[in-house]
């Protein structure tokens, strides 16, 4: 059985007290309920240490990490710095990093390698733009993102990763992929994993959907056969909304 995962991506939101309060309410709820999924929060790096130290029932990850271990990279945080404070998961390849910070596929590949070396769980994000969807080539686009930055991993390392499919046109726009569109992409990703690795590895890889997932649409999206959870932006900032999404897997 594949692991079900619901992960919050807070992006550049919340002040410290708000962040701590939100995280505590999620951590407590996960403690009190037996949800059928693992819960992660990807929090702003400035809060990582305090939030890691105060989370007992959920996993806390970083939204970014630099591939080099040390050096003159003003403003950056290395994967081994993340690991040293106990943050054991990282988002890599989010479309906002690809687009707004010009992160190349080669650079993402280096980040993947650095995270794996530090035993940090990689949540690798992929997804096509609206133009790419309309061109009809969206499956090729997404599979090539995976080939260029993730599929070089040996099987024992690939098995530790999670994939998040996030169509760019659905992120923060209020437009979601239909459950059928999302499930079809997830199936295509699974087929690609099966070819590169094996059918058994493909069957055991968790593939999350992200992009305007909210309490109203979570149930239908997250119950599709090849969708193993969600990467949630906006709706992860409100306790009640995020908990409703998590409880899809009660
Ligand atoms: P959204 O963001 O849920 O606000 O669309 C998802 C993401 O970017 O991970």
Tab-separated table of C-alpha atoms and ligand atoms in Angstrom:
chain	number	residue	atom	x	y	z
A	1	UNK	CA	0.000	0.000	0.000
A	2	UNK	CA	1.287	3.425	-0.948
A	3	UNK	CA	1.653	6.005	1.781
A	4	UNK	CA	-0.987	8.723	1.776
A	5	UNK	CA	0.445	12.145	2.511
A	6	UNK	CA	-1.088	15.563	3.020
A	7	UNK	CA	1.447	18.390	3.072
A	8	UNK	CA	1.026	22.095	3.690
A	9	UNK	CA	3.185	24.557	1.780
A	10	UNK	CA	3.004	27.816	3.684
A	11	UNK	CA	5.141	29.703	1.148
A	12	UNK	CA	6.080	33.230	2.412
A	13	UNK	CA	3.116	33.590	4.755
A	14	UNK	CA	2.467	33.949	8.507
A	15	UNK	CA	4.288	35.751	11.301
A	16	UNK	CA	6.031	33.663	13.941
A	17	UNK	CA	3.210	33.584	16.475
A	18	UNK	CA	0.656	32.757	13.770
A	19	UNK	CA	2.921	30.044	12.386
A	20	UNK	CA	3.464	28.451	15.798
A	21	UNK	CA	-0.239	28.566	16.611
A	22	UNK	CA	-1.261	27.014	13.293
A	23	UNK	CA	1.356	24.294	13.532
A	24	UNK	CA	0.400	23.438	17.107
A	25	UNK	CA	-3.264	23.099	16.223
A	26	UNK	CA	-2.413	20.715	13.372
A	27	UNK	CA	0.068	18.753	15.496
A	28	UNK	CA	-2.522	18.394	18.300
A	29	UNK	CA	-5.279	17.330	15.902
A	30	UNK	CA	-3.040	14.685	14.350
A	31	UNK	CA	-2.265	13.451	17.855
A	32	UNK	CA	-5.945	13.208	18.787
A	33	UNK	CA	-7.242	11.586	15.604
A	34	UNK	CA	-6.118	8.554	13.757
A	35	UNK	CA	-5.872	9.994	10.257
A	36	UNK	CA	-4.896	7.561	7.544
A	37	UNK	CA	-2.136	9.756	6.176
A	38	UNK	CA	1.163	11.320	7.123
A	39	UNK	CA	1.092	15.070	7.593
A	40	UNK	CA	3.875	17.479	6.639
A	41	UNK	CA	4.187	21.243	6.905
A	42	UNK	CA	6.720	23.033	4.708
A	43	UNK	CA	7.406	26.195	6.644
A	44	UNK	CA	9.469	29.365	6.090
A	45	UNK	CA	13.105	28.570	7.000
A	46	UNK	CA	13.269	31.307	9.620
A	47	UNK	CA	10.751	29.317	11.729
A	48	UNK	CA	12.112	25.857	11.072
A	49	UNK	CA	14.048	25.272	14.285
A	50	UNK	CA	11.262	26.391	16.600
A	51	UNK	CA	8.590	24.509	14.675
A	52	UNK	CA	10.662	21.331	14.347
A	53	UNK	CA	11.308	21.397	18.102
A	54	UNK	CA	7.604	21.760	18.865
A	55	UNK	CA	6.180	19.166	16.471
A	56	UNK	CA	5.618	15.672	17.765
A	57	UNK	CA	3.065	14.194	15.387
A	58	UNK	CA	3.722	15.846	12.057
A	59	UNK	CA	6.795	16.182	9.858
A	60	UNK	CA	8.359	19.550	9.218
A	61	UNK	CA	10.189	20.387	6.023
A	62	UNK	CA	11.894	23.311	4.331
A	63	UNK	CA	10.685	25.019	1.175
A	64	UNK	CA	14.184	25.249	-0.248
A	65	UNK	CA	17.784	24.197	0.321
A	66	UNK	CA	21.066	24.910	-1.476
A	67	UNK	CA	23.089	22.063	-2.987
A	68	UNK	CA	26.471	23.212	-1.654
A	69	UNK	CA	27.366	22.256	1.909
A	70	UNK	CA	29.136	25.478	2.906
A	71	UNK	CA	30.393	28.628	1.292
A	72	UNK	CA	29.805	32.103	0.007
A	73	UNK	CA	26.128	31.879	-0.920
A	74	UNK	CA	24.632	34.871	0.858
A	75	UNK	CA	21.068	34.275	1.939
A	76	UNK	CA	21.073	30.550	1.236
A	77	UNK	CA	20.655	27.579	3.590
A	78	UNK	CA	22.368	24.272	2.889
A	79	UNK	CA	20.795	20.845	3.060
A	80	UNK	CA	23.184	19.882	5.830
A	81	UNK	CA	22.153	22.955	7.849
A	82	UNK	CA	18.543	21.804	7.446
A	83	UNK	CA	19.428	18.303	8.479
A	84	UNK	CA	21.391	19.511	11.500
A	85	UNK	CA	18.348	21.278	12.963
A	86	UNK	CA	16.197	18.214	12.392
A	87	UNK	CA	14.317	19.247	9.274
A	88	UNK	CA	14.105	16.042	7.312
A	89	UNK	CA	12.094	16.977	4.216
A	90	UNK	CA	12.448	19.572	1.472
A	91	UNK	CA	10.470	20.824	-1.507
A	92	UNK	CA	12.466	20.801	-4.727
A	93	UNK	CA	11.326	21.975	-8.151
A	94	UNK	CA	8.306	24.018	-7.087
A	95	UNK	CA	7.143	26.038	-10.099
A	96	UNK	CA	7.555	29.294	-8.154
A	97	UNK	CA	11.271	28.491	-7.712
A	98	UNK	CA	11.604	27.403	-11.335
A	99	UNK	CA	9.855	30.497	-12.686
A	100	UNK	CA	10.571	33.331	-10.239
A	101	UNK	CA	14.079	32.270	-9.250
A	102	UNK	CA	15.140	30.760	-12.577
A	103	UNK	CA	16.084	27.413	-11.102
A	104	UNK	CA	17.268	25.154	-13.918
A	105	UNK	CA	16.699	21.431	-14.180
A	106	UNK	CA	20.451	20.875	-13.706
A	107	UNK	CA	20.380	22.930	-10.500
A	108	UNK	CA	17.344	21.007	-9.231
A	109	UNK	CA	19.205	17.767	-9.886
A	110	UNK	CA	22.091	19.004	-7.706
A	111	UNK	CA	19.617	19.906	-4.955
A	112	UNK	CA	18.062	16.446	-5.158
A	113	UNK	CA	21.502	14.855	-4.773
A	114	UNK	CA	22.438	17.093	-1.847
A	115	UNK	CA	19.169	16.362	-0.030
A	116	UNK	CA	19.558	12.612	-0.518
A	117	UNK	CA	23.117	12.804	0.801
A	118	UNK	CA	21.789	14.415	3.989
A	119	UNK	CA	18.980	11.865	4.256
A	120	UNK	CA	16.366	14.549	3.702
A	121	UNK	CA	13.139	13.379	2.059
A	122	UNK	CA	12.705	15.002	-1.336
A	123	UNK	CA	9.233	16.190	-2.362
A	124	UNK	CA	9.878	16.766	-6.047
A	125	UNK	CA	7.383	19.096	-7.747
A	126	UNK	CA	6.582	19.004	-11.434
A	127	UNK	CA	3.869	20.462	-13.620
A	128	UNK	CA	3.080	22.116	-16.927
A	129	UNK	CA	2.097	25.694	-17.785
A	130	UNK	CA	-1.255	26.552	-19.349
A	131	UNK	CA	0.438	27.008	-22.711
A	132	UNK	CA	2.030	23.578	-22.451
A	133	UNK	CA	-1.319	22.028	-21.481
A	134	UNK	CA	-3.027	23.668	-24.435
A	135	UNK	CA	-0.277	22.504	-26.796
A	136	UNK	CA	-1.279	18.927	-25.909
A	137	UNK	CA	2.309	18.062	-24.907
A	138	UNK	CA	1.802	18.280	-21.149
A	139	UNK	CA	2.641	14.661	-20.396
A	140	UNK	CA	5.980	14.891	-22.226
A	141	UNK	CA	6.762	18.152	-20.385
A	142	UNK	CA	6.190	16.654	-16.948
A	143	UNK	CA	7.989	13.392	-17.676
A	144	UNK	CA	10.974	15.303	-19.003
A	145	UNK	CA	11.093	17.391	-15.800
A	146	UNK	CA	11.311	14.123	-13.871
A	147	UNK	CA	13.899	12.630	-16.244
A	148	UNK	CA	16.115	15.698	-16.073
A	149	UNK	CA	16.219	16.168	-12.303
A	150	UNK	CA	15.000	13.052	-10.491
A	151	UNK	CA	15.145	9.820	-12.479
A	152	UNK	CA	18.973	9.696	-12.382
A	153	UNK	CA	18.697	8.493	-8.775
A	154	UNK	CA	19.526	4.869	-8.066
A	155	UNK	CA	16.459	2.915	-7.053
A	156	UNK	CA	17.283	2.836	-3.327
A	157	UNK	CA	17.365	6.654	-3.268
A	158	UNK	CA	14.413	7.153	-5.612
A	159	UNK	CA	12.291	5.073	-3.231
A	160	UNK	CA	12.755	7.734	-0.552
A	161	UNK	CA	11.246	10.475	-2.700
A	162	UNK	CA	7.698	11.758	-3.107
A	163	UNK	CA	6.435	13.357	-6.316
A	164	UNK	CA	4.002	16.274	-6.361
A	165	UNK	CA	2.203	17.017	-9.629
A	166	UNK	CA	1.180	20.655	-9.634
A	167	UNK	CA	-0.139	22.088	-12.890
A	168	UNK	CA	1.111	25.682	-12.876
A	169	UNK	CA	-2.226	26.970	-14.168
A	170	UNK	CA	-3.911	25.583	-11.058
A	171	UNK	CA	-1.548	26.980	-8.419
A	172	UNK	CA	-3.106	29.791	-6.425
A	173	UNK	CA	-5.580	30.469	-9.234
A	174	UNK	CA	-8.677	28.811	-7.844
A	175	UNK	CA	-8.710	26.580	-10.957
A	176	UNK	CA	-8.063	22.938	-10.245
A	177	UNK	CA	-7.299	20.161	-12.627
A	178	UNK	CA	-10.393	18.001	-12.878
A	179	UNK	CA	-10.053	14.721	-10.965
A	180	UNK	CA	-9.807	12.956	-14.352
A	181	UNK	CA	-7.095	15.285	-15.670
A	182	UNK	CA	-5.084	14.939	-12.473
A	183	UNK	CA	-5.489	11.176	-12.276
A	184	UNK	CA	-4.463	10.758	-15.927
A	185	UNK	CA	-1.236	12.659	-15.286
A	186	UNK	CA	-0.563	10.656	-12.136
A	187	UNK	CA	-1.025	7.444	-14.129
A	188	UNK	CA	1.394	8.711	-16.797
A	189	UNK	CA	3.969	9.546	-14.121
A	190	UNK	CA	3.539	6.087	-12.618
A	191	UNK	CA	4.038	4.467	-16.012
A	192	UNK	CA	7.241	6.455	-16.507
A	193	UNK	CA	8.509	5.331	-13.082
A	194	UNK	CA	7.639	1.775	-14.000
A	195	UNK	CA	9.747	1.990	-17.173
A	196	UNK	CA	12.733	3.677	-15.535
A	197	UNK	CA	12.660	1.627	-12.309
A	198	UNK	CA	10.109	-1.184	-12.088
A	199	UNK	CA	6.360	-1.762	-11.784
A	200	UNK	CA	6.793	-2.512	-8.071
A	201	UNK	CA	8.606	0.771	-7.468
A	202	UNK	CA	5.945	2.636	-9.448
A	203	UNK	CA	3.237	1.029	-7.336
A	204	UNK	CA	4.930	2.096	-4.118
A	205	UNK	CA	5.685	5.737	-5.048
A	206	UNK	CA	3.421	8.367	-3.473
A	207	UNK	CA	2.324	10.958	-6.037
A	208	UNK	CA	0.573	14.016	-4.599
A	209	UNK	CA	-1.654	16.506	-6.395
A	210	UNK	CA	-1.271	20.238	-5.806
A	211	UNK	CA	-2.999	23.305	-7.184
A	212	UNK	CA	-6.016	25.020	-5.587
A	213	UNK	CA	-6.911	21.932	-3.596
A	214	UNK	CA	-9.407	23.012	-0.923
A	215	UNK	CA	-11.912	21.535	1.541
A	216	UNK	CA	-14.626	21.493	-1.134
A	217	UNK	CA	-12.717	19.598	-3.823
A	218	UNK	CA	-10.254	17.548	-1.751
A	219	UNK	CA	-12.436	14.489	-1.369
A	220	UNK	CA	-12.947	13.884	-5.077
A	221	UNK	CA	-9.386	14.746	-6.031
A	222	UNK	CA	-7.657	12.819	-3.290
A	223	UNK	CA	-9.773	9.697	-3.720
A	224	UNK	CA	-8.675	9.115	-7.336
A	225	UNK	CA	-6.939	5.791	-7.863
A	226	UNK	CA	-3.483	7.230	-8.596
A	227	UNK	CA	-3.582	10.270	-6.321
A	228	UNK	CA	-1.908	9.570	-2.999
A	229	UNK	CA	-2.383	12.881	-1.260
A	230	UNK	CA	-2.075	16.601	-1.679
A	231	UNK	CA	0.415	19.459	-1.545
A	232	UNK	CA	-1.697	22.286	-0.250
A	233	UNK	CA	-0.838	25.989	-0.453
A	234	UNK	CA	-3.549	28.520	0.440
A	235	UNK	CA	-5.809	26.044	2.231
A	236	UNK	CA	-2.971	24.935	4.535
A	237	UNK	CA	-2.925	28.357	6.205
A	238	UNK	CA	-6.231	27.841	8.003
A	239	UNK	CA	-6.448	25.116	10.625
A	240	UNK	CA	-9.997	24.121	9.808
A	241	UNK	CA	-9.467	23.972	6.050
A	242	UNK	CA	-6.261	21.980	6.312
A	243	UNK	CA	-7.803	19.553	8.812
A	244	UNK	CA	-10.802	19.010	6.542
A	245	UNK	CA	-8.407	18.069	3.733
A	246	UNK	CA	-6.385	15.799	6.024
A	247	UNK	CA	-9.563	14.066	7.208
A	248	UNK	CA	-10.222	12.908	3.635
A	249	UNK	CA	-8.033	10.037	4.821
A	250	UNK	CA	-9.814	9.174	8.057
B	1	LIG	P1	-2.271	26.360	-3.819
B	1	LIG	O1	-0.685	26.078	-3.876
B	1	LIG	O2	-2.889	25.217	-3.077
B	1	LIG	O3	-2.404	27.666	-3.115
B	1	LIG	O4	-2.749	26.418	-5.252
B	1	LIG	C1	-0.186	24.782	-4.027
B	1	LIG	C2	1.330	24.826	-4.087
B	1	LIG	O5	1.880	25.734	-4.703
B	1	LIG	O6	2.013	23.946	-3.531
